[in-house]
Structure formats: structure tokens, C-alpha cells
DNA sequence: GTGCGCCTTCCAGTCGCGGGAAGGTCAAGC
DNA sequence: GCTTGACCTTCCCGCGACTGGAAGGCGCAC
């Protein structure tokens, strides 16, 4: 099976499949003409990665999950641990966004939104000190309770677009 | 004021301030020795951008907000429109994450997490068809009701880390 | 004069791809 | 046999919003 067919069957664009091969996430055998050649099992793995990505797992996490996938002696606890951590990450991200939403919502609510220049949103951003929320300076954003020993990451948890 | 002092007062790292200058978001005058020199008004603008970024506005949106900030004839409606759109974006993102959370939560719940290899999480990712949620193939993720004519973007809404 | 901390520029890397160029391959149609 | 078009290959560049580091200049205290 050529890459195009594998792409249609797995839901991943050919470019992405090549990228995954380049970074060593997946492999593909080659036909005599140099074309990549995918087996049914390959397509299975491609679909596996596609679904894992759509659930919010990073490519590196997909690597771990793939290795567990093909490990017949895995402990489901190992899989669950990864999933639980991702779940916690998603929760943190939701909390963070909820905090943003709260602050921005307050500003928006207090703004008349007419043709006059007076604007509490601008004032809040300008840091006049009257900002209620966490807009001050050194503070932590919002919602997130703990310093969050977040895994080296800036806030992201990005997921591929569905098309 | 040198860049270091401006950085401490605005909450932005010097690297970021230079970057903002490079992309034309802000400007800085230069002292005789070639050092960047920041006025009080400059520091105000830096803080403005810092707070806007922390609220989830992209750098391009910060550009618009800055221009409204320094426009004495602005209509607060213009500011509010930007903020409302951002609010909607945040809401979409939260919905999307909530959908992920739901699906992943279901998988996690159904996994015993012991030392045996049987694992509904792996099975779900492997696409055995028994996946309840939106893991199938061509479908839309979860939560998001509408095709979402989302502004050219893949899911992101990233916010700078607070430190 | 020498050490330290600050400043400057430039280059490279991050993450997960997408776009597009330049060229090879294959099957269908004439 | 020849062309056409769809497919495939590799390669490099770009995104957003920075961060890290190298190499070198400046300012001030000791």
C-alpha cells in the first residue's frame, strides 16, 4: 500500500506520516521503486497514533504508548499512569483557561462597548492597579492553585486539527 | 532605563522585549552607547503587552490593542469586540478540552491499571470499533458543536509561562 | 587593569507539522 | 510509442512566540 492509501485509511496526511517516520516514531518498508510500502499492521499503528494525538497526547507520549501497544507483557497500570498524567494536564489547562475566561469576562462585562474611548479593558491592561484579577505583575495567573511543577512546558496541550 | 530594568518593571524577559522590537510590536530609543533606552511610557506599553499576553491575546492581537491603547479617539466597542472574540475562542478551547477530558476519562475509568496487559485504553487507541467517543476516524473531535470557522488556526490559545 | 555584570548581535532550536520546488514513477488513453 | 496526470521521492522554508547560547562591547568597582 502506498502512502496515499495509508493516509486515507489512517486519517493522517502523507506529510505527517513522513514526518513520523523521520523522527523515528514509525517505520515503513520500501517497494522496489523506492515508494514507501505499508502493511495492514502499519496502518493499524498509524491509526493508533492518529487517535492518540487527537486525545491530546504529544508525539513523545505516542512513542511510549506505541511501545506499550506492541508490548505483549505490558502492565495496564503503565498505560493508565500515562493517561492519568495527561488527564491531569488537561485539567490544569482547563483550570488555567477558566481563570483567563473569568478575568477577561469581568473586563468585558464592565465595558460599555460604545463609540466613546473610555474602556475598562484598556485600563485593565494598562495596569492602573484597579484590576481585580491576576493582572497585577508578578503573581500567578489564575485558577492554578499550586506552583505547578509542570513538565518543562509552557501552556499548550495542542491537538491536531480534524479535517 | 536599560533593558534589564525595563524587564524587571514590566515582567517581560529582556529576550522577549528584544523580540517584540524585532517584529515591530514596540520600539525603543538608543542611548549613546548603543544600549536600548526605555522611558516610563515605554515601560507602560511593555506592561500592557505583558498583561494582554497573559490574558491569552496573541502578539498580533496585542498589536491591535496597543494601537487602540494609544488612540485617544478609539471606540470602546472596538476593544470590546476583540475581547469578545477572544472570549469565544477561550470558550471553544475549553469545550474542546472538556471533550478530550471526557473521552480520556472514560478510557481511564475502564482500565484496571494492574500488572496484566489487557487495557481498554490501548484497545480504544487501537481502534477496535468499541470506542464510545469520537475516536473513530473522520468525525469531529468532541464538544465543539459547529464546524467552527476558526480563524485559520489549529487549536492553541497558548499563554506565556509566569515566572 | 581586571573582574563582574550588563548590554549588543546573530544563530539555532523548540513542536508538529504544511507548502512548495525539483524531479522520478506508473497507469491510462491516444 | 508518447503524453498526460496522479502519485511518489527528497529537500528546504515557514509558522508562533519565544529561549538558549556564543562572541564580543560597555560601565563601574576594586
PDB file of C-alpha atoms in Angstrom, chain A residues 31-134:
ATOM      1  CA  UNK A  31       8.962  -1.096  -2.550  1.00  0.00           C
ATOM      2  CA  UNK A  32      11.359  -1.718  -5.437  1.00  0.00           C
ATOM      3  CA  UNK A  33      10.643   1.725  -6.889  1.00  0.00           C
ATOM      4  CA  UNK A  34      11.570   3.479  -3.641  1.00  0.00           C
ATOM      5  CA  UNK A  35       7.980   4.151  -2.621  1.00  0.00           C
ATOM      6  CA  UNK A  36       7.049   3.559   0.997  1.00  0.00           C
ATOM      7  CA  UNK A  37       5.038   0.393   1.428  1.00  0.00           C
ATOM      8  CA  UNK A  38       2.549  -0.025   4.276  1.00  0.00           C
ATOM      9  CA  UNK A  39       1.143  -3.262   5.634  1.00  0.00           C
ATOM     10  CA  UNK A  40      -2.142  -3.666   7.464  1.00  0.00           C
ATOM     11  CA  UNK A  41      -0.244  -3.638  10.750  1.00  0.00           C
ATOM     12  CA  UNK A  42       1.440  -0.397   9.708  1.00  0.00           C
ATOM     13  CA  UNK A  43      -1.935   1.164   9.013  1.00  0.00           C
ATOM     14  CA  UNK A  44      -3.095  -0.019  12.433  1.00  0.00           C
ATOM     15  CA  UNK A  45      -0.184   1.766  14.064  1.00  0.00           C
ATOM     16  CA  UNK A  46      -0.813   4.907  12.029  1.00  0.00           C
ATOM     17  CA  UNK A  47      -4.420   4.937  13.188  1.00  0.00           C
ATOM     18  CA  UNK A  48      -3.278   4.320  16.741  1.00  0.00           C
ATOM     19  CA  UNK A  49      -1.066   7.376  16.638  1.00  0.00           C
ATOM     20  CA  UNK A  50      -3.760   9.464  14.986  1.00  0.00           C
ATOM     21  CA  UNK A  51      -6.211   8.655  17.760  1.00  0.00           C
ATOM     22  CA  UNK A  52      -3.638   9.186  20.482  1.00  0.00           C
ATOM     23  CA  UNK A  53      -2.752  12.590  19.052  1.00  0.00           C
ATOM     24  CA  UNK A  54      -6.405  13.544  18.868  1.00  0.00           C
ATOM     25  CA  UNK A  55      -6.748  12.655  22.529  1.00  0.00           C
ATOM     26  CA  UNK A  56      -4.085  15.214  23.295  1.00  0.00           C
ATOM     27  CA  UNK A  57      -1.015  13.007  23.658  1.00  0.00           C
ATOM     28  CA  UNK A  58       2.234  14.524  22.458  1.00  0.00           C
ATOM     29  CA  UNK A  59       4.299  12.751  19.856  1.00  0.00           C
ATOM     30  CA  UNK A  60       6.710  11.642  22.559  1.00  0.00           C
ATOM     31  CA  UNK A  61       3.865  10.199  24.568  1.00  0.00           C
ATOM     32  CA  UNK A  62       2.665   8.451  21.413  1.00  0.00           C
ATOM     33  CA  UNK A  63       6.080   6.860  21.254  1.00  0.00           C
ATOM     34  CA  UNK A  64       5.629   5.432  24.732  1.00  0.00           C
ATOM     35  CA  UNK A  65       2.077   4.357  24.000  1.00  0.00           C
ATOM     36  CA  UNK A  66       3.149   2.641  20.790  1.00  0.00           C
ATOM     37  CA  UNK A  67       5.810   0.758  22.644  1.00  0.00           C
ATOM     38  CA  UNK A  68       3.240  -0.368  25.208  1.00  0.00           C
ATOM     39  CA  UNK A  69       0.863  -1.183  22.364  1.00  0.00           C
ATOM     40  CA  UNK A  70       3.287  -3.660  20.884  1.00  0.00           C
ATOM     41  CA  UNK A  71       4.441  -4.993  24.238  1.00  0.00           C
ATOM     42  CA  UNK A  72       2.502  -8.159  24.971  1.00  0.00           C
ATOM     43  CA  UNK A  73       3.874  -8.197  28.507  1.00  0.00           C
ATOM     44  CA  UNK A  74       2.828  -4.674  29.351  1.00  0.00           C
ATOM     45  CA  UNK A  75       1.128  -3.808  32.599  1.00  0.00           C
ATOM     46  CA  UNK A  76      -2.058  -1.877  32.028  1.00  0.00           C
ATOM     47  CA  UNK A  77      -1.004   0.195  35.028  1.00  0.00           C
ATOM     48  CA  UNK A  78       1.771   1.715  32.918  1.00  0.00           C
ATOM     49  CA  UNK A  79      -0.706   2.768  30.274  1.00  0.00           C
ATOM     50  CA  UNK A  80      -3.091   4.101  32.858  1.00  0.00           C
ATOM     51  CA  UNK A  81      -0.340   6.123  34.501  1.00  0.00           C
ATOM     52  CA  UNK A  82       0.397   7.930  31.245  1.00  0.00           C
ATOM     53  CA  UNK A  83      -3.281   8.542  30.645  1.00  0.00           C
ATOM     54  CA  UNK A  84      -3.811   9.820  34.174  1.00  0.00           C
ATOM     55  CA  UNK A  85      -0.985  12.258  33.846  1.00  0.00           C
ATOM     56  CA  UNK A  86      -2.421  13.513  30.587  1.00  0.00           C
ATOM     57  CA  UNK A  87      -5.779  13.836  32.232  1.00  0.00           C
ATOM     58  CA  UNK A  88      -4.220  15.943  34.980  1.00  0.00           C
ATOM     59  CA  UNK A  89      -2.514  18.074  32.371  1.00  0.00           C
ATOM     60  CA  UNK A  90      -5.805  18.628  30.588  1.00  0.00           C
ATOM     61  CA  UNK A  91      -7.427  19.567  33.890  1.00  0.00           C
ATOM     62  CA  UNK A  92      -4.677  22.060  34.644  1.00  0.00           C
ATOM     63  CA  UNK A  93      -5.095  23.570  31.222  1.00  0.00           C
ATOM     64  CA  UNK A  94      -8.844  23.825  31.631  1.00  0.00           C
ATOM     65  CA  UNK A  95      -8.371  25.493  35.005  1.00  0.00           C
ATOM     66  CA  UNK A  96      -5.957  27.937  33.515  1.00  0.00           C
ATOM     67  CA  UNK A  97      -8.304  28.787  30.673  1.00  0.00           C
ATOM     68  CA  UNK A  98     -11.187  29.122  33.106  1.00  0.00           C
ATOM     69  CA  UNK A  99      -9.109  31.641  35.035  1.00  0.00           C
ATOM     70  CA  UNK A 100      -8.410  33.620  31.898  1.00  0.00           C
ATOM     71  CA  UNK A 101     -12.054  33.437  30.990  1.00  0.00           C
ATOM     72  CA  UNK A 102     -13.022  34.800  34.375  1.00  0.00           C
ATOM     73  CA  UNK A 103     -10.671  37.763  34.220  1.00  0.00           C
ATOM     74  CA  UNK A 104     -11.389  38.620  30.616  1.00  0.00           C
ATOM     75  CA  UNK A 105     -15.096  38.154  31.223  1.00  0.00           C
ATOM     76  CA  UNK A 106     -15.011  40.687  34.048  1.00  0.00           C
ATOM     77  CA  UNK A 107     -13.269  43.236  31.890  1.00  0.00           C
ATOM     78  CA  UNK A 108     -15.664  42.680  29.016  1.00  0.00           C
ATOM     79  CA  UNK A 109     -18.663  42.976  31.300  1.00  0.00           C
ATOM     80  CA  UNK A 110     -17.548  46.303  32.643  1.00  0.00           C
ATOM     81  CA  UNK A 111     -17.018  47.785  29.193  1.00  0.00           C
ATOM     82  CA  UNK A 112     -19.905  49.656  27.626  1.00  0.00           C
ATOM     83  CA  UNK A 113     -18.731  48.982  24.126  1.00  0.00           C
ATOM     84  CA  UNK A 114     -19.934  52.211  22.611  1.00  0.00           C
ATOM     85  CA  UNK A 115     -18.260  54.869  20.471  1.00  0.00           C
ATOM     86  CA  UNK A 116     -16.568  56.596  23.376  1.00  0.00           C
ATOM     87  CA  UNK A 117     -12.926  55.974  24.220  1.00  0.00           C
ATOM     88  CA  UNK A 118     -13.344  55.156  27.916  1.00  0.00           C
ATOM     89  CA  UNK A 119     -12.616  51.489  28.207  1.00  0.00           C
ATOM     90  CA  UNK A 120     -12.103  49.386  31.337  1.00  0.00           C
ATOM     91  CA  UNK A 121     -10.491  46.698  29.206  1.00  0.00           C
ATOM     92  CA  UNK A 122      -7.779  49.046  28.040  1.00  0.00           C
ATOM     93  CA  UNK A 123      -7.493  50.463  31.541  1.00  0.00           C
ATOM     94  CA  UNK A 124      -7.100  46.998  32.992  1.00  0.00           C
ATOM     95  CA  UNK A 125      -4.406  46.122  30.509  1.00  0.00           C
ATOM     96  CA  UNK A 126      -2.713  49.435  31.107  1.00  0.00           C
ATOM     97  CA  UNK A 127      -2.232  48.323  34.683  1.00  0.00           C
ATOM     98  CA  UNK A 128      -3.878  51.138  36.567  1.00  0.00           C
ATOM     99  CA  UNK A 129      -3.922  48.972  39.653  1.00  0.00           C
ATOM    100  CA  UNK A 130      -7.708  48.829  39.722  1.00  0.00           C
ATOM    101  CA  UNK A 131      -7.659  45.468  38.026  1.00  0.00           C
ATOM    102  CA  UNK A 132      -9.393  42.976  40.227  1.00  0.00           C
ATOM    103  CA  UNK A 133      -7.986  39.737  38.943  1.00  0.00           C
ATOM    104  CA  UNK A 134      -4.480  38.449  38.496  1.00  0.00           C
TER     105      UNK A 134
END
